[in-house]
Coordinates of C-alpha atoms in Angstrom, one line a residue:
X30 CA 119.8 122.9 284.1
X31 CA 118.8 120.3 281.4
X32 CA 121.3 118.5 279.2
X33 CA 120.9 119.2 275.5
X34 CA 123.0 117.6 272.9
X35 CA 125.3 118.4 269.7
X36 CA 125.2 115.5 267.1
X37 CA 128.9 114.4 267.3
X38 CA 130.1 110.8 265.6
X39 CA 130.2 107.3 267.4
X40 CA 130.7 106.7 271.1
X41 CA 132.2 103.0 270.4
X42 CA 132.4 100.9 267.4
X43 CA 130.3 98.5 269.4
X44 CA 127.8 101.0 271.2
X45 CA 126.1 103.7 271.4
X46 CA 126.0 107.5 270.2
X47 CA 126.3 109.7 267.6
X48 CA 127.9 112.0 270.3
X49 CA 126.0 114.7 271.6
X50 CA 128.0 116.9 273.2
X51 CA 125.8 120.1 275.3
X52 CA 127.7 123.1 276.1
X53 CA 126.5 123.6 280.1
X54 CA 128.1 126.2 281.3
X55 CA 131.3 126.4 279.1
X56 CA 131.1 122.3 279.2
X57 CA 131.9 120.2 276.2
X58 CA 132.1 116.6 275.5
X59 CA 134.1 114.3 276.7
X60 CA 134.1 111.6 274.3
X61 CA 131.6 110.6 271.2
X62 CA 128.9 108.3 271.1
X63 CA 128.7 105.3 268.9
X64 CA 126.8 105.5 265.7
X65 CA 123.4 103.6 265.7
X66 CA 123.1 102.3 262.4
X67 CA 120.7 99.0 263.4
X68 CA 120.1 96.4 260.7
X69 CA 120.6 98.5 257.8
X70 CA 123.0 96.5 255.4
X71 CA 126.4 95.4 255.2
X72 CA 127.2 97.8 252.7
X73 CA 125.6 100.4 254.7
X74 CA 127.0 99.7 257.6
X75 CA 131.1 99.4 256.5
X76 CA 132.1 103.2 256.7
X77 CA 134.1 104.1 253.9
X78 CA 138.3 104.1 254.3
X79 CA 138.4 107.0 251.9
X80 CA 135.2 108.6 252.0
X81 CA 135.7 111.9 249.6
X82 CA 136.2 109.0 247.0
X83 CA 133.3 107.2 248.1
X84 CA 131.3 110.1 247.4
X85 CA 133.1 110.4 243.9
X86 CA 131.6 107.7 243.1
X87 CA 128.5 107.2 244.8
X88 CA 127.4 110.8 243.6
X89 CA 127.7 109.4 239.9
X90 CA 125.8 106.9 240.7
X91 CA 122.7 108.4 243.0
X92 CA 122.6 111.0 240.0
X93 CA 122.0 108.3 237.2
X94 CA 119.5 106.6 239.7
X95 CA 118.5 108.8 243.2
X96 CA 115.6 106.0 243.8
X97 CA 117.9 102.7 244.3
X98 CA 117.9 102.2 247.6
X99 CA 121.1 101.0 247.6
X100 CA 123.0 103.5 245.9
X101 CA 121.3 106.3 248.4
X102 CA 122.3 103.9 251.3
X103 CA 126.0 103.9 250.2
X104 CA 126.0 107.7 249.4
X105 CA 124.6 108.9 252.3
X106 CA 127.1 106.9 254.5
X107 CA 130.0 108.6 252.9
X108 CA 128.2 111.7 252.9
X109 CA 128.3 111.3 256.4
X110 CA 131.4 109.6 256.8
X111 CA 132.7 113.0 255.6
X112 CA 131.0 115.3 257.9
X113 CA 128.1 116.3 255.4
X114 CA 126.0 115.3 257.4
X115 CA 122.6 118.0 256.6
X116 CA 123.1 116.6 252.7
X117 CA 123.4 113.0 254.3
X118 CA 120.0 113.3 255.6
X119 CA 118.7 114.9 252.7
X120 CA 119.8 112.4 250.3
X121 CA 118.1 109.7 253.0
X122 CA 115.2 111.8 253.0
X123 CA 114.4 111.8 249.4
X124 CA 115.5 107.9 248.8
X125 CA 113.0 106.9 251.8
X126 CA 110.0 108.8 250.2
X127 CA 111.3 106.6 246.3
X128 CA 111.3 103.3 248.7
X129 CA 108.5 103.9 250.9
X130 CA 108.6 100.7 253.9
X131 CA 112.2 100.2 253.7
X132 CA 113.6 99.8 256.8
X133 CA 117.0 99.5 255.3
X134 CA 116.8 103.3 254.7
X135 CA 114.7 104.4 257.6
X136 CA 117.6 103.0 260.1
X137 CA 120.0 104.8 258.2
X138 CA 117.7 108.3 258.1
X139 CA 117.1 108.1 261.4
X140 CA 120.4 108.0 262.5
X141 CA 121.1 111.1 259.7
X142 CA 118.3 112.6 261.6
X143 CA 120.2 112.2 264.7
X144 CA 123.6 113.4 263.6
X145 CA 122.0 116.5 262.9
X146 CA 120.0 117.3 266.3
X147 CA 116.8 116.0 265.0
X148 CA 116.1 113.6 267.9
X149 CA 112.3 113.8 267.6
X150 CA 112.2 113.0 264.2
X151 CA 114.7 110.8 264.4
X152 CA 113.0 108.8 267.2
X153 CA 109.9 109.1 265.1
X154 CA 111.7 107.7 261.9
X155 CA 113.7 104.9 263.8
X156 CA 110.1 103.4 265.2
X157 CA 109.1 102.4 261.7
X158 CA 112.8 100.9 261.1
X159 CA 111.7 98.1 263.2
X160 CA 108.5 96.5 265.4
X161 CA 107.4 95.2 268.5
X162 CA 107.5 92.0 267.1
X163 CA 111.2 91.8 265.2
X164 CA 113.0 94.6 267.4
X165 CA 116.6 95.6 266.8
X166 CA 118.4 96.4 269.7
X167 CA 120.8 98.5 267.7
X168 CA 117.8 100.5 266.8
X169 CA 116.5 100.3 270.5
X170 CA 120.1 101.9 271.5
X171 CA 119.5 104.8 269.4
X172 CA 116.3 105.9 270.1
X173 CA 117.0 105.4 274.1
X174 CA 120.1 107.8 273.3
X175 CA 117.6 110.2 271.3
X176 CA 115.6 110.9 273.7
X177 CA 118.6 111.0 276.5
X178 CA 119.4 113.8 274.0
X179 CA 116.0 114.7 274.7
X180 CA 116.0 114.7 278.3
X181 CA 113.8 112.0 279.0
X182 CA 116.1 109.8 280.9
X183 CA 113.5 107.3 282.1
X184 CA 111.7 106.9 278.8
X185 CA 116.0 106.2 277.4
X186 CA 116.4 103.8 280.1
X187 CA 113.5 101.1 279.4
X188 CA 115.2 101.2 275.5
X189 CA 118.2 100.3 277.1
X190 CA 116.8 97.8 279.1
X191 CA 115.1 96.2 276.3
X192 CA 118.0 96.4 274.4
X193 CA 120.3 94.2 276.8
X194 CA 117.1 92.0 276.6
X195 CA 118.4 91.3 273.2
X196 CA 122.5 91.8 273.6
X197 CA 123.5 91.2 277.1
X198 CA 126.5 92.8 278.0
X199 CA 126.9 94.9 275.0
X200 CA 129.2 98.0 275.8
X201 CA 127.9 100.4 273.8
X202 CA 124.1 100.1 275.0
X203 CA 125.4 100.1 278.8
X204 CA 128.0 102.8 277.9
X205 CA 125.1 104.9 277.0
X206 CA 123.5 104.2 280.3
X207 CA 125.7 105.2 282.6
X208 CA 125.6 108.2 280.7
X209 CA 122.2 108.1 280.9
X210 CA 122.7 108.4 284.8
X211 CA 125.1 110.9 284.6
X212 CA 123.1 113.3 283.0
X213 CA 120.0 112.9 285.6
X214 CA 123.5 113.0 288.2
X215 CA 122.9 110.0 289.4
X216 CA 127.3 109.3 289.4
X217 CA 127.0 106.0 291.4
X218 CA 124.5 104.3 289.0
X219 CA 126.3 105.7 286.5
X220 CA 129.9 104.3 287.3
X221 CA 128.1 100.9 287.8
X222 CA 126.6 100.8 284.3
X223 CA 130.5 101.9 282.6
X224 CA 132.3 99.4 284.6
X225 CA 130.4 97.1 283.3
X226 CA 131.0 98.0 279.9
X227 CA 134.2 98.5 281.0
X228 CA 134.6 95.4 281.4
X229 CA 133.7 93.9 278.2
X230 CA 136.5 93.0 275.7
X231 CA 134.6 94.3 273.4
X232 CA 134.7 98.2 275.1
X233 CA 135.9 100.8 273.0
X234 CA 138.5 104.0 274.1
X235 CA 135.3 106.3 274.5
X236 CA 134.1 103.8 277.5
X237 CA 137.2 104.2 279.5
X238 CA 137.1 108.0 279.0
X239 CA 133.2 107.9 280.2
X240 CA 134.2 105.9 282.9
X241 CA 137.2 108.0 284.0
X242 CA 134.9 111.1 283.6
X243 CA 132.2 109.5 286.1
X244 CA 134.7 108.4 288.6
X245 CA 136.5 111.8 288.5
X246 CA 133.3 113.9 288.7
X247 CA 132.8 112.1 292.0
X248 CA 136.3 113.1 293.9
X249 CA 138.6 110.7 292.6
X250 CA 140.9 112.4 290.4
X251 CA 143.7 109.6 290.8
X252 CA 141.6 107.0 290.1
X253 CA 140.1 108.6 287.3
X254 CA 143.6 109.4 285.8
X255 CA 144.7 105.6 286.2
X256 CA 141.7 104.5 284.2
X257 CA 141.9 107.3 281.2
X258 CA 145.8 106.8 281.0
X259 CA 145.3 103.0 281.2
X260 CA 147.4 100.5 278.3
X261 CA 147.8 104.1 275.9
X262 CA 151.2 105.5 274.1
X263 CA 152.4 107.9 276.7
X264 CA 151.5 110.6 273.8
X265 CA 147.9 109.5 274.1
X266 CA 147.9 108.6 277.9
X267 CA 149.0 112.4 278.7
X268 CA 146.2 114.2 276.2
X269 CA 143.4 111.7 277.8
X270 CA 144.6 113.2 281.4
X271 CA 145.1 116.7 280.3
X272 CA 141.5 116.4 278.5
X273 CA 140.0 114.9 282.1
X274 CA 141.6 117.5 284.2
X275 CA 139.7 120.6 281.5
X276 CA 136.6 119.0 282.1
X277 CA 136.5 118.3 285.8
X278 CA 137.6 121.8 286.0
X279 CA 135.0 123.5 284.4
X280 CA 132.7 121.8 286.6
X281 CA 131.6 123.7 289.1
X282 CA 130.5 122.8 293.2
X283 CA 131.5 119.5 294.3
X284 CA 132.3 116.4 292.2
X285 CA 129.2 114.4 293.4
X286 CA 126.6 117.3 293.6
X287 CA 127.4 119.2 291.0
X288 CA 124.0 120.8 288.5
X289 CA 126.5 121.1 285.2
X290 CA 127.4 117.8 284.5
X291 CA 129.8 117.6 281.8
X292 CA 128.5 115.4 279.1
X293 CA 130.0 113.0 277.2
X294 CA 129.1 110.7 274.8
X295 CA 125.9 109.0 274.1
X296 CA 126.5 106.1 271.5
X297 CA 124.8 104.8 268.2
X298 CA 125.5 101.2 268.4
X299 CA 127.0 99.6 264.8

């Protein structure tokens, strides 16, 4: 069966993927991907600590003046900050077509794009956030997670690649490969890619919960429980177990063979 994702919201804070979570057979995510944003903007880029009153004011502001590219890149980040995610895009949409060429705003519509299941489009629209020339590997993140999303693992893969190119190490773009892996069922490349993320300092929460997933999807249940429960509250530890042992279990056949891989999160780097 193919993979399909569900936009969801960041994987890590330093990787990849507006999660996509597929439902395969009863399967859900098991952790969010990281939000690509790419080069948009500092004040694009800072999600907002309160974003209903971001969008108080924001909204005031795109009203007076829909075609300043700022504004629109500061509204539609709360907008999607607070889960409105279809009037996020729209508000992109309409502020790209006023500011025609500005990458600023086509990073930040393509990942709106994304968020809402548009991977095509938002592959399309993330190609003319950046070139050949002056890539972004944020940007290259995304759309390797957008066509993951997509099922064209191989295509995601040389994104990735050309991403770590550019950022060596980062946890986020190798996060999303392993999950790359996992999704074609490849478990062993795929634990390889999330440990090392793993071991970056820089790896968020969503990364050990990949990894555990991987590693338990293969057999090793105890393993996979140390790594989940790993330096967490006991409150936290016990609901990162509990949500590991739902999702290995409604995964059918063996661990390492199985054809309904749950999927977890593919991330949009920051």
């Amino acid at each position: 069966m193919r993979q399909w994702f569900r936009p969801a919201r960041l994987l890590a804070s330093a990787s990849l993927i507006a999660l996509a979570a597929a439902s395969l057979g009863g399967c859900t995510a098991m952790s969010k991907l990281s939000d690509i944003t790419g080069s948009i903007g500092p004040k694009a880029e800072a999600t907002p600590a309160d974003p209903a009153r971001a969008i108080e004011t924001y909204s005031e502001r795109y009203r007076a003046n829909p075609k300043d590219p700022d504004v629109a890149l500061a509204y539609g980040q709360a907008l999607r900050a607070n889960g409105q995610r279809a009037q996020a895009a729209a508000v992109l949409e309409q502020a790209t077509i006023a500011n025609p060429g500005n990458k600023q705003l086509l990073a930040q519509y393509g990942r709106a794009l994304a968020d809402n299941g548009n991977f095509q489009q938002a592959f399309d629209v993330l190609s003319k956030a950046h070139s050949p020339d002056n890539p972004d590997w944020h940007l290259l993140s995304v759309q390797g997670a957008a066509l993951d999303q997509m099922g064209r693992h191989d295509e995601a893969r040389a994104y990735y690649a050309s991403a770590l190119k550019i950022a060596p190490g980062d946890p986020g773009v190798l996060s999303n490969l392993g999950l790359s892996y996992m999704l074609s069922r490849d478990l062993p490349k795929a634990e390889e890619a999330l440990r090392q993320a793993y071991a970056s300092p820089r790896a968020s929460s969503r990364v050990r919960q990949n990894l555990g997933l991987v590693v338990g999807l293969q057999g090793r249940f105890a393993e996979a429980e140390t790594i989940v429960k790993a330096d967490l509250p006991p409150e936290q530890a016990a609901a990162n177990v509990a949500y590991l042992k739902e999702m290995l279990n409604r995964n059918d056949g063996p661990r390492g063979a199985s054809k309904r891989t749950p999927v977890a999160s593919l991330s949009q780097p920051d």
